[in-house]
């Protein structure tokens, strides 16, 4: 086949491609593999779910709910959970995979920010990654809302209020989406195709583009012996990198399966079907929208009137805050170029301590969002510590104004102290391990590290001079180097 298609040399070349090794690079792979589990389990659930708000009388296996009027969506999820073989396991795997997927993307983006991997020529991939994060949030919220239980219905009611708070266009949008005033009778049926078709296809397309760009531009790497802007030091795609990746996939799938089997999540049979008069306190959404919940709870009761239009605090907390967060993230590459004057291409990563301002800004931003997360559970904090909800809210409001600036100053001071302290070259990797001819391992001496760096340098120089791309395994390419 390869002979007929002429793909032999192309396949060989790409199988010999080199990827650097570092534990922080695994967040992207974790996101990819959890998405595979997410899609696989989602396809199974689609066979049994009914995306409709038509009402019926529940007569399934869960006795406490028998005889109650529920929507078809809620009834189908109960059927999956109690009557479909393996249904509850698959459903819980799907939910856990969604939480891991979004968390892995967030950690991946944080690694990219703190190491400067968003700079040219990878700024486009930064925008793609952020868009993937937004789509993942949209997929999570839409999927979380489909069962039409009490908790998800309460969340949809909050989303309805946030959209409705948008001046001028808010009311037409909710009328279109919900099919009328709350609760409407169309939102589940309209969220369903968005959740199972529109968003997944968009995610797949962006993931494909993201991976293609990483493959074409080559992966970034940390500074160290033998590492330069023009080369890559690491492992071949085949067999070393491929075997590790396959192993990681099965590990991720196994852990998600174990979580689905052992840890209950979103027990809708305990919440019951949605009833606008039965909304409870101490209700918490999935973690990834905790910052939005906290913003709604901590925002003071501000109102602004512009002519006949009244803008209330829901708009400020639900729309403006989210816009500032994600707008600021999209502006990161431009702001970095604007304030540093650095328009060059970069393939070597920064150590966070070496860029104190960027690191301090990132730490302060994380602290601000963390306070919003805590604010999303301020009633639980109040009950746990036997403090009034009002007092907890006031403390968190003050903390939101004071703690992030303090975090910025402290982080900046720590980074500068670590960067400027005397010692060996900061780009050297610590704790290098060397393997002896007999198969044993020992801490590498400075001379061994220097010798290895010299060998890497010679190999890259020779290959660049020869321009030979069809070399046997173990011989490096002109711009890629296999670590010893």
Coordinates of C-alpha atoms in Angstrom, one line a residue:
X1 CA 0.0 0.0 0.0
X2 CA 2.8 2.4 1.0
X3 CA 4.5 1.6 -2.3
X4 CA 1.4 2.4 -4.4
X5 CA 0.6 5.6 -2.5
X6 CA 4.2 6.7 -2.2
X7 CA 3.8 7.3 1.5
X8 CA 6.7 5.2 2.8
X9 CA 9.2 8.0 3.2
X10 CA 6.5 10.3 4.7
X11 CA 5.5 7.7 7.3
X12 CA 9.1 6.9 8.2
X13 CA 9.9 10.6 8.6
X14 CA 7.0 11.3 10.8
X15 CA 7.5 8.2 12.9
X16 CA 11.0 9.4 13.6
X17 CA 9.8 12.8 14.8
X18 CA 11.1 13.8 18.2
X19 CA 9.0 15.1 21.1
X20 CA 10.5 16.5 24.3
X21 CA 9.7 14.9 27.6
X22 CA 8.4 16.8 30.6
X23 CA 5.6 15.9 33.0
X24 CA 3.8 19.2 32.4
X25 CA 3.3 18.3 28.7
X26 CA 0.9 15.5 29.8
X27 CA -2.0 17.9 30.5
X28 CA -2.7 18.2 26.8
X29 CA -2.6 14.4 26.3
X30 CA -4.9 14.0 29.4
X31 CA -7.4 16.3 27.8
X32 CA -7.3 14.5 24.5
X33 CA -7.8 11.0 26.0
X34 CA -10.5 12.1 28.4
X35 CA -12.3 13.6 25.4
X36 CA -12.1 10.2 23.7
X37 CA -13.7 8.6 26.7
X38 CA -16.3 11.4 26.7
X39 CA -17.3 10.8 23.1
X40 CA -17.3 7.1 23.4
X41 CA -19.6 7.1 26.5
X42 CA -21.7 9.9 25.0
X43 CA -22.5 7.8 21.9
X44 CA -23.7 5.0 24.1
X45 CA -25.9 7.3 26.2
X46 CA -27.4 8.9 23.0
X47 CA -29.0 5.5 22.2
X48 CA -31.3 5.8 25.3
X49 CA -31.7 9.5 26.0
X50 CA -34.9 11.3 25.0
X51 CA -34.4 15.1 24.6
X52 CA -38.0 16.2 25.2
X53 CA -39.9 18.1 27.9
X54 CA -43.1 16.2 27.3
X55 CA -44.5 15.0 30.6
X56 CA -45.3 11.5 31.6
X57 CA -45.9 9.4 34.7
X58 CA -42.7 7.7 36.0
X59 CA -43.2 3.9 36.3
X60 CA -39.5 2.8 36.4
X61 CA -37.5 0.8 38.8
X62 CA -36.9 3.6 41.4
X63 CA -39.8 3.1 43.7
X64 CA -39.8 6.5 45.6
X65 CA -40.5 8.3 42.3
X66 CA -43.1 5.9 40.9
X67 CA -46.4 7.8 40.1
X68 CA -44.8 11.2 39.8
X69 CA -45.1 13.4 36.8
X70 CA -41.7 13.9 35.1
X71 CA -40.4 15.0 31.7
X72 CA -39.4 12.5 29.1
X73 CA -35.8 13.7 29.5
X74 CA -35.7 13.0 33.2
X75 CA -37.5 9.7 32.7
X76 CA -35.0 8.5 30.1
X77 CA -32.0 9.4 32.4
X78 CA -33.7 7.4 35.2
X79 CA -34.1 4.5 32.8
X80 CA -30.4 4.7 31.8
X81 CA -29.4 4.8 35.5
X82 CA -31.6 1.9 36.8
X83 CA -32.8 -0.2 33.9
X84 CA -30.1 -0.2 31.2
X85 CA -27.3 -2.7 31.8
X86 CA -24.2 -0.7 32.7
X87 CA -26.1 2.5 32.1
X88 CA -25.2 4.1 35.5
X89 CA -21.6 3.2 35.1
X90 CA -21.4 4.7 31.6
X91 CA -23.3 7.8 32.6
X92 CA -21.0 8.4 35.6
X93 CA -17.9 7.8 33.5
X94 CA -19.3 10.4 31.0
X95 CA -19.7 12.9 33.8
X96 CA -16.3 12.3 35.4
X97 CA -14.6 12.4 31.9
X98 CA -16.2 15.8 31.3
X99 CA -14.9 17.2 34.6
X100 CA -11.4 15.8 33.8
X101 CA -11.5 17.1 30.3
X102 CA -12.2 20.7 31.3
X103 CA -9.7 20.5 34.2
X104 CA -7.0 19.2 31.9
X105 CA -7.6 22.0 29.4
X106 CA -7.4 24.6 32.2
X107 CA -4.1 23.1 33.5
X108 CA -2.7 22.9 30.0
X109 CA -3.5 26.6 29.4
X110 CA -2.0 27.5 32.7
X111 CA 1.2 25.7 31.8
X112 CA 1.3 27.5 28.4
X113 CA 0.8 30.9 30.1
X114 CA 3.4 30.5 32.8
X115 CA 6.1 29.2 30.5
X116 CA 5.4 31.7 27.7
X117 CA 4.4 29.0 25.1
X118 CA 1.7 31.4 23.8
X119 CA 4.3 33.6 22.1
X120 CA 5.0 33.6 18.4
X121 CA 4.7 31.4 16.4
X122 CA 2.2 29.7 18.7
X123 CA -0.1 32.6 19.5
X124 CA -2.7 31.1 17.1
X125 CA -2.7 27.9 19.1
X126 CA -3.3 29.9 22.2
X127 CA -6.5 31.3 20.7
X128 CA -7.5 27.8 19.6
X129 CA -6.9 26.4 23.1
X130 CA -9.0 29.1 24.7
X131 CA -11.8 28.5 22.2
X132 CA -11.6 24.8 23.0
X133 CA -12.0 25.7 26.7
X134 CA -15.1 27.8 26.0
X135 CA -16.6 25.0 23.9
X136 CA -15.8 22.5 26.6
X137 CA -17.6 24.7 29.1
X138 CA -20.5 25.0 26.8
X139 CA -20.6 21.2 26.3
X140 CA -20.4 20.7 30.1
X141 CA -23.2 23.2 30.9
X142 CA -25.5 21.9 28.1
X143 CA -24.9 18.2 29.1
X144 CA -25.4 19.0 32.8
X145 CA -28.8 20.6 32.0
X146 CA -30.2 17.8 29.9
X147 CA -31.5 15.5 32.7
X148 CA -34.0 18.2 33.8
X149 CA -33.6 17.3 37.4
X150 CA -34.0 19.8 40.3
X151 CA -30.3 20.8 40.4
X152 CA -29.8 21.2 36.6
X153 CA -33.2 23.0 36.3
X154 CA -32.0 25.5 38.9
X155 CA -28.8 26.0 36.9
X156 CA -30.9 26.6 33.7
X157 CA -33.0 29.1 35.6
X158 CA -29.8 31.0 36.5
X159 CA -28.6 30.9 32.9
X160 CA -32.0 32.2 31.8
X161 CA -31.7 35.2 34.2
X162 CA -28.2 36.0 33.0
X163 CA -29.2 36.0 29.4
X164 CA -32.3 38.0 30.2
X165 CA -30.2 40.6 32.0
X166 CA -28.4 41.6 28.7
X167 CA -29.8 44.9 27.6
X168 CA -32.0 45.1 24.5
X169 CA -31.1 41.6 23.1
X170 CA -31.5 39.5 26.2
X171 CA -35.3 39.0 26.0
X172 CA -35.4 37.9 22.3
X173 CA -32.6 35.4 22.9
X174 CA -34.3 33.7 25.8
X175 CA -37.6 33.6 23.9
X176 CA -35.9 32.0 21.0
X177 CA -33.9 29.5 23.1
X178 CA -36.5 28.5 25.7
X179 CA -39.6 28.8 23.5
X180 CA -41.3 31.3 25.7
X181 CA -41.1 32.6 29.3
X182 CA -39.4 30.4 31.9
X183 CA -39.5 27.4 32.0
X184 CA -40.6 27.2 28.4
X185 CA -41.0 23.9 26.6
X186 CA -38.2 23.9 24.0
X187 CA -34.9 24.3 25.8
X188 CA -34.1 20.6 26.4
X189 CA -34.9 19.7 22.8
X190 CA -32.7 22.6 21.5
X191 CA -29.8 21.9 23.9
X192 CA -29.7 18.2 22.9
X193 CA -28.4 18.6 19.3
X194 CA -26.0 21.3 20.4
X195 CA -24.6 19.0 23.0
X196 CA -24.3 15.8 21.0
X197 CA -23.5 17.2 17.6
X198 CA -22.6 20.9 17.2
X199 CA -20.2 21.4 20.0
X200 CA -18.4 18.0 19.7
X201 CA -17.8 18.5 15.9
X202 CA -16.4 22.0 16.6
X203 CA -14.2 20.5 19.4
X204 CA -13.0 17.8 17.0
X205 CA -12.2 20.3 14.3
X206 CA -10.2 22.6 16.6
X207 CA -8.4 19.6 18.2
X208 CA -7.4 18.4 14.8
X209 CA -6.1 21.9 13.9
X210 CA -4.3 22.2 17.2
X211 CA -2.5 18.9 16.9
X212 CA -1.6 19.6 13.3
X213 CA 0.0 22.9 14.3
X214 CA 1.9 21.3 17.1
X215 CA 3.2 18.7 14.7
X216 CA 4.2 21.2 12.1
X217 CA 5.7 23.8 14.4
X218 CA 7.3 21.2 16.6
X219 CA 6.8 21.1 20.4
X220 CA 8.3 23.7 22.7
X221 CA 10.9 22.5 25.3
X222 CA 12.5 23.8 28.4
X223 CA 16.0 25.2 28.4
X224 CA 18.8 22.8 29.1
X225 CA 21.9 21.0 27.8
X226 CA 21.8 20.6 24.1
X227 CA 18.5 22.5 23.7
X228 CA 18.4 25.4 21.4
X229 CA 15.7 27.5 19.6
X230 CA 16.4 25.5 16.4
X231 CA 16.3 21.9 17.7
X232 CA 14.2 19.5 19.7
X233 CA 15.7 17.1 22.3
X234 CA 13.5 14.2 23.3
X235 CA 12.1 10.8 22.2
X236 CA 11.1 9.4 18.8
X237 CA 7.4 9.1 18.1
X238 CA 8.0 5.4 17.5
X239 CA 8.3 3.5 19.6
X240 CA 9.1 5.4 22.8
X241 CA 6.6 8.3 22.7
X242 CA 3.9 6.2 21.1
X243 CA 4.1 3.5 23.8
X244 CA 4.0 6.0 26.6
X245 CA 1.0 7.7 25.0
X246 CA -0.9 4.4 24.5
X247 CA -0.2 3.5 28.1
X248 CA -1.4 6.9 29.3
X249 CA -4.6 6.5 27.3
X250 CA -5.4 3.2 29.0
X251 CA -4.5 4.6 32.4
X252 CA -6.8 7.5 31.9
X253 CA -9.7 5.3 30.6
X254 CA -9.1 2.9 33.5
X255 CA -9.1 5.6 36.2
X256 CA -12.3 7.2 34.7
X257 CA -14.0 3.7 34.7
X258 CA -13.0 3.2 38.3
X259 CA -14.3 6.6 39.3
X260 CA -17.6 5.8 37.5
X261 CA -17.9 2.5 39.3
X262 CA -16.9 3.7 42.8
X263 CA -17.9 7.4 43.1
X264 CA -21.5 8.5 42.7
X265 CA -21.9 11.8 40.9
X266 CA -25.1 13.7 40.0
X267 CA -27.6 11.3 41.6
X268 CA -30.7 12.8 40.0
X269 CA -32.9 10.3 41.7
X270 CA -32.2 12.1 45.0
X271 CA -32.8 15.5 43.5
X272 CA -36.1 14.6 41.8
X273 CA -37.6 16.3 38.7
X274 CA -37.3 20.0 38.3
X275 CA -39.9 22.1 40.2
X276 CA -39.5 25.8 40.3
X277 CA -41.0 25.9 43.8
X278 CA -38.7 23.3 45.2
X279 CA -35.2 24.9 44.6
X280 CA -33.0 24.2 47.6
X281 CA -30.1 25.9 49.2
X282 CA -26.6 24.3 49.5
X283 CA -27.0 23.4 45.8
X284 CA -23.7 23.4 43.9
X285 CA -23.0 23.3 40.2
X286 CA -20.1 21.4 38.6
X287 CA -16.8 22.9 39.5
X288 CA -16.0 24.6 36.2
X289 CA -18.9 27.2 36.6
X290 CA -18.1 27.8 40.3
X291 CA -16.5 31.1 39.5
X292 CA -19.6 32.3 37.8
X293 CA -21.8 31.2 40.7
X294 CA -19.5 33.0 43.1
X295 CA -19.6 36.2 41.0
X296 CA -23.4 36.2 41.1
X297 CA -23.4 35.7 44.9
X298 CA -20.6 38.2 45.8
X299 CA -21.6 41.1 43.4
X300 CA -23.2 44.0 45.3
X301 CA -26.7 45.0 44.3
X302 CA -25.7 47.6 41.7
X303 CA -28.1 48.9 39.1
X304 CA -27.5 51.4 36.3
X305 CA -30.2 53.1 34.3
X306 CA -29.5 54.4 30.8
X307 CA -32.7 56.0 29.6
X308 CA -35.5 53.4 29.8
X309 CA -32.9 50.5 30.1
X310 CA -32.1 49.2 33.6
X311 CA -28.8 47.2 33.9
X312 CA -28.8 45.1 37.1
X313 CA -26.1 43.4 39.0
X314 CA -26.8 40.0 37.3
X315 CA -25.5 41.5 34.1
X316 CA -22.3 42.8 35.8
X317 CA -21.7 39.5 37.6
X318 CA -22.8 37.1 35.0
X319 CA -21.8 38.7 31.7
X320 CA -19.2 41.5 32.4
X321 CA -17.1 39.4 34.8
X322 CA -17.0 36.4 32.4
X323 CA -16.2 38.8 29.5
X324 CA -13.3 40.4 31.5
X325 CA -11.8 36.9 32.3
X326 CA -11.9 35.5 28.8
X327 CA -11.3 38.8 27.0
X328 CA -8.2 39.2 29.1
X329 CA -7.1 35.7 28.3
X330 CA -7.6 36.2 24.5
X331 CA -5.5 39.4 24.8
X332 CA -2.5 37.7 26.5
X333 CA -0.3 37.3 23.4
X334 CA -1.0 40.9 22.3
X335 CA -0.4 42.3 25.7
X336 CA 2.8 40.4 26.1
X337 CA 4.1 41.8 22.8
X338 CA 2.9 45.3 23.6
X339 CA 4.6 45.6 27.0
X340 CA 7.7 43.5 26.4
X341 CA 8.4 44.7 22.8
X342 CA 9.3 41.0 22.0
X343 CA 8.0 40.1 18.5
X344 CA 10.5 37.2 17.9
X345 CA 9.7 33.6 17.5
X346 CA 10.3 31.4 20.6
X347 CA 10.7 27.6 20.8
X348 CA 12.4 27.5 24.3
X349 CA 10.1 27.9 27.3
X350 CA 10.6 30.3 30.2
X351 CA 11.0 29.3 33.8
X352 CA 8.2 31.1 35.6
X353 CA 10.7 32.6 38.1
X354 CA 12.6 34.2 35.2
X355 CA 9.5 36.3 34.2
X356 CA 8.3 37.7 37.6
X357 CA 5.7 40.1 36.3
X358 CA 3.9 37.6 34.1
X359 CA 4.0 34.9 36.8
X360 CA 2.8 37.4 39.5
X361 CA -0.1 38.5 37.2
X362 CA -1.1 34.8 36.7
X363 CA -0.9 34.0 40.4
X364 CA -3.0 37.1 41.2
X365 CA -5.6 36.1 38.6
X366 CA -5.8 32.5 39.9
X367 CA -6.3 33.9 43.4
X368 CA -9.1 36.2 42.3
X369 CA -10.9 33.3 40.5
X370 CA -10.3 31.1 43.5
X371 CA -12.1 33.6 45.8
X372 CA -15.0 33.6 43.3
X373 CA -15.0 29.7 43.5
X374 CA -15.2 29.9 47.3
X375 CA -18.0 32.5 47.0
X376 CA -20.0 30.1 45.0
X377 CA -20.3 27.9 48.1
X378 CA -20.6 30.7 50.7
X379 CA -23.7 29.1 52.2
X380 CA -21.8 25.9 52.7
X381 CA -18.9 27.7 54.3
X382 CA -21.3 29.5 56.6
X383 CA -23.0 26.3 57.7
X384 CA -19.7 24.5 58.1
X385 CA -18.2 27.1 60.4
X386 CA -21.4 28.3 61.9
X387 CA -21.1 31.9 60.6
X388 CA -23.8 34.0 59.0
X389 CA -24.0 34.0 55.2
X390 CA -23.9 37.8 55.2
X391 CA -20.6 37.9 57.2
X392 CA -19.0 35.3 54.9
X393 CA -20.1 37.3 51.8
X394 CA -18.6 40.5 53.2
X395 CA -15.3 38.8 54.1
X396 CA -15.0 37.4 50.6
X397 CA -15.9 40.7 48.9
X398 CA -13.1 42.4 50.9
X399 CA -10.7 39.5 50.1
X400 CA -11.5 39.8 46.4
X401 CA -10.2 43.4 46.5
X402 CA -7.2 42.9 48.8
X403 CA -5.8 39.4 48.4
X404 CA -5.0 39.4 44.6
X405 CA -2.8 42.5 44.8
X406 CA -1.0 41.0 47.8
X407 CA -0.6 37.8 45.9
X408 CA 0.9 39.7 43.0
X409 CA 3.5 41.5 45.2
X410 CA 4.5 38.3 47.1
X411 CA 4.8 36.2 44.0
X412 CA 6.8 38.9 42.2
X413 CA 9.2 39.1 45.2
X414 CA 9.6 35.4 45.4
X415 CA 10.3 35.1 41.6
X416 CA 12.9 37.9 41.7
X417 CA 14.6 36.3 44.7
X418 CA 14.8 32.9 43.1
X419 CA 15.9 34.4 39.7
X420 CA 18.7 36.5 41.2
X421 CA 20.1 34.2 43.9
X422 CA 23.7 33.2 43.2
X423 CA 24.3 29.6 42.0
X424 CA 24.9 27.5 38.9
X425 CA 23.3 28.3 35.6
X426 CA 19.5 28.3 36.2
X427 CA 18.9 26.6 32.8
X428 CA 20.5 23.4 34.0
X429 CA 18.2 20.6 34.9
X430 CA 18.6 19.4 38.4
X431 CA 18.6 15.7 39.5
X432 CA 19.8 14.3 36.1
X433 CA 20.0 10.5 36.2
X434 CA 22.5 8.5 34.1
X435 CA 22.3 4.8 33.2
X436 CA 25.5 2.8 33.4
X437 CA 26.6 0.2 30.8
X438 CA 25.5 -2.5 33.3
X439 CA 21.9 -1.2 33.4
X440 CA 22.1 0.5 36.8
X441 CA 21.1 4.1 37.5
X442 CA 23.0 6.8 39.4
X443 CA 23.0 10.6 39.8
X444 CA 24.8 12.1 36.9
X445 CA 27.9 14.1 37.6
X446 CA 28.5 17.6 36.1
X447 CA 31.1 16.1 33.7
X448 CA 28.6 13.4 32.5
X449 CA 25.9 16.1 31.8
X450 CA 28.5 18.2 30.0
X451 CA 29.6 15.3 27.9
X452 CA 26.0 14.4 26.9
X453 CA 25.4 18.0 25.9
X454 CA 28.5 18.1 23.8
X455 CA 27.5 14.8 22.0
X456 CA 24.0 16.3 21.3
X457 CA 25.6 19.5 19.9
X458 CA 28.0 17.5 17.7
X459 CA 25.2 15.3 16.3
X460 CA 23.0 18.3 15.5
X461 CA 25.9 20.1 13.8
X462 CA 26.9 17.1 11.7
X463 CA 23.3 16.5 10.6
X464 CA 22.7 20.1 9.7
X465 CA 25.9 20.0 7.6
X466 CA 25.0 16.7 5.8
X467 CA 21.3 17.5 5.4
X468 CA 20.6 13.8 5.5
X469 CA 16.9 13.1 6.4
X470 CA 16.9 9.3 5.7
X471 CA 19.0 8.1 8.6
X472 CA 18.6 4.8 10.5
X473 CA 17.1 4.8 14.0
X474 CA 19.3 6.3 16.6
X475 CA 20.7 9.0 14.3
X476 CA 19.4 12.5 14.9
X477 CA 17.8 14.8 12.3
X478 CA 19.1 18.3 11.6
X479 CA 16.7 20.1 13.9
X480 CA 15.7 17.2 16.2
X481 CA 17.8 15.5 18.8
X482 CA 17.2 12.3 20.6
X483 CA 18.1 12.6 24.3
X484 CA 20.7 10.1 25.6

